[in-house]
mmCIF file of C-alpha atoms in Angstrom:
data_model
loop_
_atom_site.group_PDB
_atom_site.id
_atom_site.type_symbol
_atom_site.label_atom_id
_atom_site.label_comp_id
_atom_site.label_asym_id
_atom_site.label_seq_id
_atom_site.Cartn_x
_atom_site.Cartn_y
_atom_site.Cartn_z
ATOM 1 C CA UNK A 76 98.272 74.668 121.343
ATOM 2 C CA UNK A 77 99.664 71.630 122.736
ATOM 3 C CA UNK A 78 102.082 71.785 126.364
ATOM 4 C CA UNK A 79 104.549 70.028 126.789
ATOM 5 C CA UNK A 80 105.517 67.956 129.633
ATOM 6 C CA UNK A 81 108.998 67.611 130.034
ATOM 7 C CA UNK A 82 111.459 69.248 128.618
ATOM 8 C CA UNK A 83 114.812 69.002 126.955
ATOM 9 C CA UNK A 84 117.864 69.545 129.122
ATOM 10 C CA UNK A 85 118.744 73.069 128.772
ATOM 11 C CA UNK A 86 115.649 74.580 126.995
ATOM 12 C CA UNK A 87 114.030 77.746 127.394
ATOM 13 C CA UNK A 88 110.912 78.684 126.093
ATOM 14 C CA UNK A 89 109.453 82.347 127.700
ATOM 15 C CA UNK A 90 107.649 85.599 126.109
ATOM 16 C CA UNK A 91 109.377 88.167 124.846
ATOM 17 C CA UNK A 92 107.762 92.062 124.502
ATOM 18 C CA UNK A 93 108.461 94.055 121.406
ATOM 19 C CA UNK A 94 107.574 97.767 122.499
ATOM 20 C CA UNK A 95 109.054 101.430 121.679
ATOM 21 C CA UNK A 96 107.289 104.537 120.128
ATOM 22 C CA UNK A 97 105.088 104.364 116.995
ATOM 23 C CA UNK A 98 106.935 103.736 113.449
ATOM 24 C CA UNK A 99 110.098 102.340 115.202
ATOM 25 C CA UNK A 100 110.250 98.793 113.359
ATOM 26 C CA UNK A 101 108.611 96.618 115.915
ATOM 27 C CA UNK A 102 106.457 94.920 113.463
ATOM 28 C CA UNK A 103 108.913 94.792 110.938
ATOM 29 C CA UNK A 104 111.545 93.233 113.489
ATOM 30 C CA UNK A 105 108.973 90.917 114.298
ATOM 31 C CA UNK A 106 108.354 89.547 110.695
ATOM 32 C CA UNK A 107 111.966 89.323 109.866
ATOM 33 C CA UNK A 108 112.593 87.167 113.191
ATOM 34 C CA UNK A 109 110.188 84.760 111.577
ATOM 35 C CA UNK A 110 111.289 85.018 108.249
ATOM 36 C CA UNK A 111 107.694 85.475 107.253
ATOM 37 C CA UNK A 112 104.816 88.504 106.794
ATOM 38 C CA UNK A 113 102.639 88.016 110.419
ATOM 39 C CA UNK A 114 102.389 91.155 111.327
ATOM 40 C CA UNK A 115 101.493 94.235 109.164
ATOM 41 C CA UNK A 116 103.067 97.260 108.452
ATOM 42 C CA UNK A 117 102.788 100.841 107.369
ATOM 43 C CA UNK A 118 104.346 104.281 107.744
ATOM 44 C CA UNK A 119 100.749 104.934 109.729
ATOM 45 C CA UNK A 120 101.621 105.301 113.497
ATOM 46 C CA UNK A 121 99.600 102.493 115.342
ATOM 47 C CA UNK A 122 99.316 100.488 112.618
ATOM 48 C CA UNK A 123 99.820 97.229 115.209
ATOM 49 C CA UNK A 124 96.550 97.357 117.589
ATOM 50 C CA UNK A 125 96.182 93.994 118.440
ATOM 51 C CA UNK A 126 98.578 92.402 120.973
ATOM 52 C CA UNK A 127 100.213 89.599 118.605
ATOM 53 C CA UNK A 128 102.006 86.398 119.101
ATOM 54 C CA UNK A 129 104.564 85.114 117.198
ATOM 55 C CA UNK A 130 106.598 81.848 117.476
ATOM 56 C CA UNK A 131 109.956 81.243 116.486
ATOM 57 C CA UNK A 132 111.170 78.108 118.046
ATOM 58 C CA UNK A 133 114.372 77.216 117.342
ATOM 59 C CA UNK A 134 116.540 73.531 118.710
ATOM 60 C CA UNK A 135 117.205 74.864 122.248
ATOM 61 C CA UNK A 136 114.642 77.408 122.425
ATOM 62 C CA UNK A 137 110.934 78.653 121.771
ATOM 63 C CA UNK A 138 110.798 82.831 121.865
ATOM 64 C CA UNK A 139 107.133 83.778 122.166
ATOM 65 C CA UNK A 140 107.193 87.409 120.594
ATOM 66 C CA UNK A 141 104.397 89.671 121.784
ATOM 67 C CA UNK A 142 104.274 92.178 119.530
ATOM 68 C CA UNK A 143 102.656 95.591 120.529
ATOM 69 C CA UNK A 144 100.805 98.751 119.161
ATOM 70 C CA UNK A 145 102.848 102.325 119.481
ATOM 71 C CA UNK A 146 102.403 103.695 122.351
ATOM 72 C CA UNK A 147 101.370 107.256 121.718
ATOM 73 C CA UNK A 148 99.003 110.522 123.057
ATOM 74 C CA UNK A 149 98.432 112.545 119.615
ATOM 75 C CA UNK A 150 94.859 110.935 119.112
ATOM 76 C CA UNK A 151 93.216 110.423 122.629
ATOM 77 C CA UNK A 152 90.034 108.784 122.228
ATOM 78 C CA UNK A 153 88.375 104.727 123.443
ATOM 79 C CA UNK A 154 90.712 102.883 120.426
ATOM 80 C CA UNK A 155 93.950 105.024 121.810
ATOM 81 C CA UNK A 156 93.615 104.284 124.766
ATOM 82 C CA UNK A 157 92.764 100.352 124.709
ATOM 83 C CA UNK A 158 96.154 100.158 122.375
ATOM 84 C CA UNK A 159 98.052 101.751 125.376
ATOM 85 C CA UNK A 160 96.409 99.715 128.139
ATOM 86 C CA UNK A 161 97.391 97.113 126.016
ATOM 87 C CA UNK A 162 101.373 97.855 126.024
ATOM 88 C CA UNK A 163 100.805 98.552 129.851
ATOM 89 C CA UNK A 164 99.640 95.061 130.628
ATOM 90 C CA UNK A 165 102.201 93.379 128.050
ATOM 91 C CA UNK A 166 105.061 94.725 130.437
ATOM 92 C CA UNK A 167 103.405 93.176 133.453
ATOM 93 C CA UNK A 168 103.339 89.889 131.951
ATOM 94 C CA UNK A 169 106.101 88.739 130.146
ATOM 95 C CA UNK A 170 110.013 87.692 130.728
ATOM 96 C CA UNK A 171 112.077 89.811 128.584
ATOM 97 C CA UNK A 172 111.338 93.013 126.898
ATOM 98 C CA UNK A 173 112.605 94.269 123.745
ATOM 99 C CA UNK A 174 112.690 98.377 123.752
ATOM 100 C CA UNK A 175 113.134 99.370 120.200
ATOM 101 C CA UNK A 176 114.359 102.665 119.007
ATOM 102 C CA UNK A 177 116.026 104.250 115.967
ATOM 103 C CA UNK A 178 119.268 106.066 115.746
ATOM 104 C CA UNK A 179 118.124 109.239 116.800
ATOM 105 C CA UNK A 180 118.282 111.759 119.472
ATOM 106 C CA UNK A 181 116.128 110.427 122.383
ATOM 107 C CA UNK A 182 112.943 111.948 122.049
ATOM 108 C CA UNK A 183 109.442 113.021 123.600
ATOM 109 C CA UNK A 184 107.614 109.937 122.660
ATOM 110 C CA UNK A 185 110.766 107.651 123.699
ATOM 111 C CA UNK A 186 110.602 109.494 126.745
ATOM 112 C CA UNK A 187 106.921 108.003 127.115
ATOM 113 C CA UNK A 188 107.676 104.462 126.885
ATOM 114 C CA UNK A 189 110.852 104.312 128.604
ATOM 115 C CA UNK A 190 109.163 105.479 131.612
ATOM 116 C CA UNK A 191 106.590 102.562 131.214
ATOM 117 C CA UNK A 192 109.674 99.949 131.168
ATOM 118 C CA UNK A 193 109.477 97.481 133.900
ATOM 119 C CA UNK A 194 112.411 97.998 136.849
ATOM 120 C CA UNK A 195 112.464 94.090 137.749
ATOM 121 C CA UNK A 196 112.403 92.775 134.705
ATOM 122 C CA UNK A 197 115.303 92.320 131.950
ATOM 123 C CA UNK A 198 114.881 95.028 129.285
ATOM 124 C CA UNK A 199 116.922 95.057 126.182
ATOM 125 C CA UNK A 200 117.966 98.459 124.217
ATOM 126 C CA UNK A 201 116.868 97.146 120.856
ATOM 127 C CA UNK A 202 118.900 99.826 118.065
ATOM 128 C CA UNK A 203 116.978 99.667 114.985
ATOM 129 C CA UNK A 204 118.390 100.809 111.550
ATOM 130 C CA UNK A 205 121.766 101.267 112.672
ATOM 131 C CA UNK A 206 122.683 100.583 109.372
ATOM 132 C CA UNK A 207 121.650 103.765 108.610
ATOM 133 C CA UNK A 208 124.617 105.333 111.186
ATOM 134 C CA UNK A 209 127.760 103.777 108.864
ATOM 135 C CA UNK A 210 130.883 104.067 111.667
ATOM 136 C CA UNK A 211 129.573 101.776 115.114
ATOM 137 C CA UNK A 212 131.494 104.642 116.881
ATOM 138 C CA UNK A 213 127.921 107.330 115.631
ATOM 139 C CA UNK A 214 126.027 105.422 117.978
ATOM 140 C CA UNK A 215 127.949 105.932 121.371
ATOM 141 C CA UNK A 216 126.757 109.555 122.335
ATOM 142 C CA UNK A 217 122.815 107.575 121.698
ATOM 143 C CA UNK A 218 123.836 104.755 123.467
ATOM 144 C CA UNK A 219 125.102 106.574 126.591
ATOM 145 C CA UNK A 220 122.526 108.869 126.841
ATOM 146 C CA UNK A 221 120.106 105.958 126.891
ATOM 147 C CA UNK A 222 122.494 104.096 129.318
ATOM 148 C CA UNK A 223 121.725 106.774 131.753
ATOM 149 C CA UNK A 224 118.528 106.806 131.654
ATOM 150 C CA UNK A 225 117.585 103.080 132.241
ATOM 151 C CA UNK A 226 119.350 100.142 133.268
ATOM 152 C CA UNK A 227 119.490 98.436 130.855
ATOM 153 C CA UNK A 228 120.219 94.393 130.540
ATOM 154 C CA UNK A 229 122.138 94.991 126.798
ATOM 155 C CA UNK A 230 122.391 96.975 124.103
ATOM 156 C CA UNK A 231 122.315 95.761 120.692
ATOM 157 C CA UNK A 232 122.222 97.869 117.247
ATOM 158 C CA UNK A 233 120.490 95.946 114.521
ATOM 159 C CA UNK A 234 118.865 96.708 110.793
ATOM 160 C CA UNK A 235 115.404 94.251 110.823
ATOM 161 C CA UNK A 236 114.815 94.955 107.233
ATOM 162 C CA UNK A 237 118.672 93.878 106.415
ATOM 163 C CA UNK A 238 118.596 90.920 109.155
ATOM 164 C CA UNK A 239 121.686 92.554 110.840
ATOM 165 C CA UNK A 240 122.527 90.980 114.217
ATOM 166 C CA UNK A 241 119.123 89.068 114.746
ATOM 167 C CA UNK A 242 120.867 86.244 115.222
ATOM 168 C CA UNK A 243 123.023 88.128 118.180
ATOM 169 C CA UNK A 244 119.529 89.721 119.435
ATOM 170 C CA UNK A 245 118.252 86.357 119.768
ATOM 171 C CA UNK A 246 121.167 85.032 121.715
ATOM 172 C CA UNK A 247 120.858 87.781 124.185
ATOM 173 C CA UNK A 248 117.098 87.496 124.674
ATOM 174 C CA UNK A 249 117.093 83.863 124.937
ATOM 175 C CA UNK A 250 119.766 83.985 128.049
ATOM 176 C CA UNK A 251 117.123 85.623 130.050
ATOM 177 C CA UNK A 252 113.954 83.081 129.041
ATOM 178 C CA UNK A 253 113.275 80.840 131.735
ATOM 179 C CA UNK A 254 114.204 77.087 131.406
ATOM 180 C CA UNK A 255 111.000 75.144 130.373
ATOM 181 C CA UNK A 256 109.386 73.068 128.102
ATOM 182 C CA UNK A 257 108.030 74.873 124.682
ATOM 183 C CA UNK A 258 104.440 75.528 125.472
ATOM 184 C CA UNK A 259 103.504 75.574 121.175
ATOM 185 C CA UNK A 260 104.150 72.770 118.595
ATOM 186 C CA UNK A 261 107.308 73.965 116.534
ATOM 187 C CA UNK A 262 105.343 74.167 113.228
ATOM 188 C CA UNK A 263 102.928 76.711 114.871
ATOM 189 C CA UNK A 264 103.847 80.450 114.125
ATOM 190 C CA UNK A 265 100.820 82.213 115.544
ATOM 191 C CA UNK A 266 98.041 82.253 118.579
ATOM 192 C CA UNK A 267 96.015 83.892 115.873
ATOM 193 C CA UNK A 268 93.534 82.378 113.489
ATOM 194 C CA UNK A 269 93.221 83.054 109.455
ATOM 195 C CA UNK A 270 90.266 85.197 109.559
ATOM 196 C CA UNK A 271 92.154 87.754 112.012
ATOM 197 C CA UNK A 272 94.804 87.674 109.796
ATOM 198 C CA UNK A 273 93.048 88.153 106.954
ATOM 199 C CA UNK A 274 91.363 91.445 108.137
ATOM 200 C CA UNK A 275 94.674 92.552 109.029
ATOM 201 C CA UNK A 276 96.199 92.331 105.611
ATOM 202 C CA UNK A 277 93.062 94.378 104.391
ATOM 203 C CA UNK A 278 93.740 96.790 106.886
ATOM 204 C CA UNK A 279 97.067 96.827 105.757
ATOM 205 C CA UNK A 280 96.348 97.526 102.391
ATOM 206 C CA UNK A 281 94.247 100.680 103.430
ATOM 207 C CA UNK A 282 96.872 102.059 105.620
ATOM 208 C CA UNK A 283 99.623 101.757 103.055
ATOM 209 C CA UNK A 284 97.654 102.652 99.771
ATOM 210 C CA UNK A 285 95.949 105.839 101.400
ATOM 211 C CA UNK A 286 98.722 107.080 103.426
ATOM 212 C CA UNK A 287 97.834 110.402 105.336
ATOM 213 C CA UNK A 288 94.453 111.034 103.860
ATOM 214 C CA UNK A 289 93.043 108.058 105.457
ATOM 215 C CA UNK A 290 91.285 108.533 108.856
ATOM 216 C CA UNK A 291 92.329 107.025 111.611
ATOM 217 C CA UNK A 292 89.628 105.368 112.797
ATOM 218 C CA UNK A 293 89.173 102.788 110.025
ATOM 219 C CA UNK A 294 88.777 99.239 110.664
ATOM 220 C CA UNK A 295 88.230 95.924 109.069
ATOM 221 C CA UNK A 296 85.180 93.066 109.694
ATOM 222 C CA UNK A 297 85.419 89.973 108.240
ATOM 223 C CA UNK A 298 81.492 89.466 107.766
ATOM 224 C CA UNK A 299 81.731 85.334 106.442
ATOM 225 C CA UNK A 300 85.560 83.433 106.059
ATOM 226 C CA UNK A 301 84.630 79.659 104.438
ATOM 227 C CA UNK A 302 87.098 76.985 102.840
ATOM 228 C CA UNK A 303 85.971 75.075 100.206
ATOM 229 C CA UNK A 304 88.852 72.786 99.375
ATOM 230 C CA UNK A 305 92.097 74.747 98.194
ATOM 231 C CA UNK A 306 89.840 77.916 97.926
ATOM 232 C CA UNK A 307 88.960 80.616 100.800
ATOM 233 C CA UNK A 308 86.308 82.615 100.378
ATOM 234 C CA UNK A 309 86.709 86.221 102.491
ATOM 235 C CA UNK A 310 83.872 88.600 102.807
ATOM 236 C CA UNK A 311 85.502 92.157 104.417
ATOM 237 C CA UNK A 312 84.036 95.445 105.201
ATOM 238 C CA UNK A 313 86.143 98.000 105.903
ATOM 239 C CA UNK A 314 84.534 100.116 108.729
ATOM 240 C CA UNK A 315 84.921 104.065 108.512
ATOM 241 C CA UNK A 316 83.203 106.773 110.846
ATOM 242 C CA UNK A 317 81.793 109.261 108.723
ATOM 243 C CA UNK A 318 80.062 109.110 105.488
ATOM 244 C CA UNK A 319 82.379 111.649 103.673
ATOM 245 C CA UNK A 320 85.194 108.826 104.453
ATOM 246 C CA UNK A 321 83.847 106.501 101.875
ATOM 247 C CA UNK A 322 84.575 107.391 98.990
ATOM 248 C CA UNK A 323 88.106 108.013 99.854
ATOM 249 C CA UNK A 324 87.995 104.131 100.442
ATOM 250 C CA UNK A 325 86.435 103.274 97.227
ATOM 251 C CA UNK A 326 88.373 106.231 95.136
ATOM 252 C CA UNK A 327 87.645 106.685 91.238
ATOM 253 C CA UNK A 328 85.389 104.241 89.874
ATOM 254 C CA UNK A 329 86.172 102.143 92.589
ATOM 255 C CA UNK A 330 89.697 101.830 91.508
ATOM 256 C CA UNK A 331 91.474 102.520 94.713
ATOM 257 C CA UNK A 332 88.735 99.731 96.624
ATOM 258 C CA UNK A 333 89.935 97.590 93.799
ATOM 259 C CA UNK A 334 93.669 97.566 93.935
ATOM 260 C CA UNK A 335 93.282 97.271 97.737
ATOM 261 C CA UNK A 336 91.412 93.741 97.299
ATOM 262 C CA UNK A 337 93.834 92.620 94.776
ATOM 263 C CA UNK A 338 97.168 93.484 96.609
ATOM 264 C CA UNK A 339 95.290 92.126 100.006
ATOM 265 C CA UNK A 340 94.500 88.833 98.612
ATOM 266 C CA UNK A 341 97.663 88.280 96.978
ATOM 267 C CA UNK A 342 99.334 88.771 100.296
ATOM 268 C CA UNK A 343 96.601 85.965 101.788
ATOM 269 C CA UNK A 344 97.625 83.577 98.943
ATOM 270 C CA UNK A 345 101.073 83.465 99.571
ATOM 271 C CA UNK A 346 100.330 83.274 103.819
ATOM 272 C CA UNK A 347 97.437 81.005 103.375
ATOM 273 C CA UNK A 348 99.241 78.675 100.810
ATOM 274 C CA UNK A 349 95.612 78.967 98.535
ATOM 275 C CA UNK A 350 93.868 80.782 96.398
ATOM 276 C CA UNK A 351 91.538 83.035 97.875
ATOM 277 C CA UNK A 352 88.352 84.862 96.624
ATOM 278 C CA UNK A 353 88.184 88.319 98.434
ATOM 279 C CA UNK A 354 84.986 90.491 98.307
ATOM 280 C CA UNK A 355 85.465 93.876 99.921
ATOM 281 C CA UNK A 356 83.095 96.883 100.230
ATOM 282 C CA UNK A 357 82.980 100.129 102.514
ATOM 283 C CA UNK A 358 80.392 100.264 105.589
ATOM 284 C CA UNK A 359 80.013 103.547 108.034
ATOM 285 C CA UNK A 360 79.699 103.285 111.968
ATOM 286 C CA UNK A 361 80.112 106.396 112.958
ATOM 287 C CA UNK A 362 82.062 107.043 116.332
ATOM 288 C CA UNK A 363 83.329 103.580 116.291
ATOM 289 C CA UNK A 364 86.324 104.331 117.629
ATOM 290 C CA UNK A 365 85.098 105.643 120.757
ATOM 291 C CA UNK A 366 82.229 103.431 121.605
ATOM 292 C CA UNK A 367 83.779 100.982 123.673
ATOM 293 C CA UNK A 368 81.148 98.102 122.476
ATOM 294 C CA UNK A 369 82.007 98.532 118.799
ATOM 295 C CA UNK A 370 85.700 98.323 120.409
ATOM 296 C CA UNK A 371 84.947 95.145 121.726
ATOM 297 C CA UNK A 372 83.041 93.647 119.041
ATOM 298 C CA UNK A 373 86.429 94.140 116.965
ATOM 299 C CA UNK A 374 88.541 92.195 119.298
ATOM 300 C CA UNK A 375 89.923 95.405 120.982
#
């Protein structure tokens, strides 16, 4: 990371919160922003758990995206509640926040975060999937029930996965970014390194291919990451908390470990720019996920 020292006339550079209730689109938002696969996604609520930057700098301004887990109270144990302290302390520190919600009745776990939303800061009603409503005029009885609720700074309906109005979402955010110098080099697209993102996409991988019958307290370890000219070489465990978990990992004949690795480390190849050797195998640590030092030696 490199700071600037002066800055162009008229440029803004500030962070930007993406928060709202679990399986909303705030990850997929995120990556479509970008134009690129940072953050990963999956139908699994709290799929995000890490707070994540990402950069999109632009010729009059840098937007530094934090994106956010779901915040949620169905599973109340150590991980839960790190990934809501998390969102908590996001709010406190950044300049704009992005509340993201589908195109649905307002409901109980809406409720939740839009009680969390920050009353001096600018907060914008972020309308995901709208697509999904046809007519503009469906979303008026949402909108004005929402519009009572909060005060809101804007309101704009948008469809991530169709890049509908992200250009007009950007616009809005970045007239409430202070005017500074961009604090990242404009190639950079991430405060986070390769071997972080590499666990991630393994993670991923587990969350997608397993759907509901995978617990929720897995997690991924990246045991040895090494470069060896255009070739990384990834060593992963994938961290369950009971021993009748495992095999649901590794499936039949080790096909479902298998096709995990292979769709993982295609996703790495095309991030990375490289090929990339990926060994994967299945470790147990039981109550993990509410031992607060096997919290922290994830990064949690």
């Amino acid at each position: 990371m490199t700071e600037q020292t002066q800055s162009p006339d008229g440029f803004r550079c500030g962070t930007v919160a993406i928060v709202g209730r679990p399986n909303v689109g705030k990850s997929t938002l995120l990556n479509h922003i970008l134009g690129m696969k940072l953050a990963i996604t999956s139908r699994k609520a709290q799929t995000t758990r890490y707070r994540l930057l990402g950069i999109h700098t632009t010729e009059d301004t840098q937007f530094l995206f934090v994106d956010t887990p779901g915040f949620q109270q169905k599973h109340i144990n150590a991980l839960n509640k790190t990934l809501n302290r998390t969102v908590t302390q996001v709010l406190s520190e950044v300049d704009v926040v992005l509340f993201v919600i589908e195109p649905m009745k307002l409901g109980e776990a809406d409720e939740l975060v839009l009680k969390m939303l920050p009353k001096n800061k600018p907060v914008l009603l972020v309308v995901n999937k709208a697509d999904l409503m046809g007519d503009k005029g469906n979303l008026l009885p949402l909108i004005q029930d929402f519009d009572l609720l909060f005060d809101f700074a804007g309101i704009i309906p948008v469809s991530a996965k169709k890049n509908l109005n992200l250009e007009e979402l950007l616009q809005a955010t970045r007239e409430h970014l202070p005017e500074q110098a961009a604090i990242y080099e404009e190639d950079e697209l991430t405060d986070k390194n390769e071997r972080f993102l590499a666990a991630e996409l393994v993670r991923e991988k587990v969350f997608r291919l397993l759907g509901d019958e995978v617990p929720y307290s897995v997690a991924v370890e990246i045991e040895k990451f090494e470069t060896v000219k255009n070739l990384r070489r990834i060593f992963a465990a994938i961290i369950v908390d009971k021993d009748s978990q495992k095999p649901m990992i590794i499936g039949k004949g080790g096909e479902k470990l298998k096709q995990i690795s292979t769709e993982a480390r295609q996703d790495m190849e095309k991030l990375f720019g490289s090929k990339v050797y990926l060994e994967t195998w299945v470790k147990v640590k039981g109550g993990w996920a509410d031992d607060a030092r096997a919290l922290k030696s994830l990064g949690l």
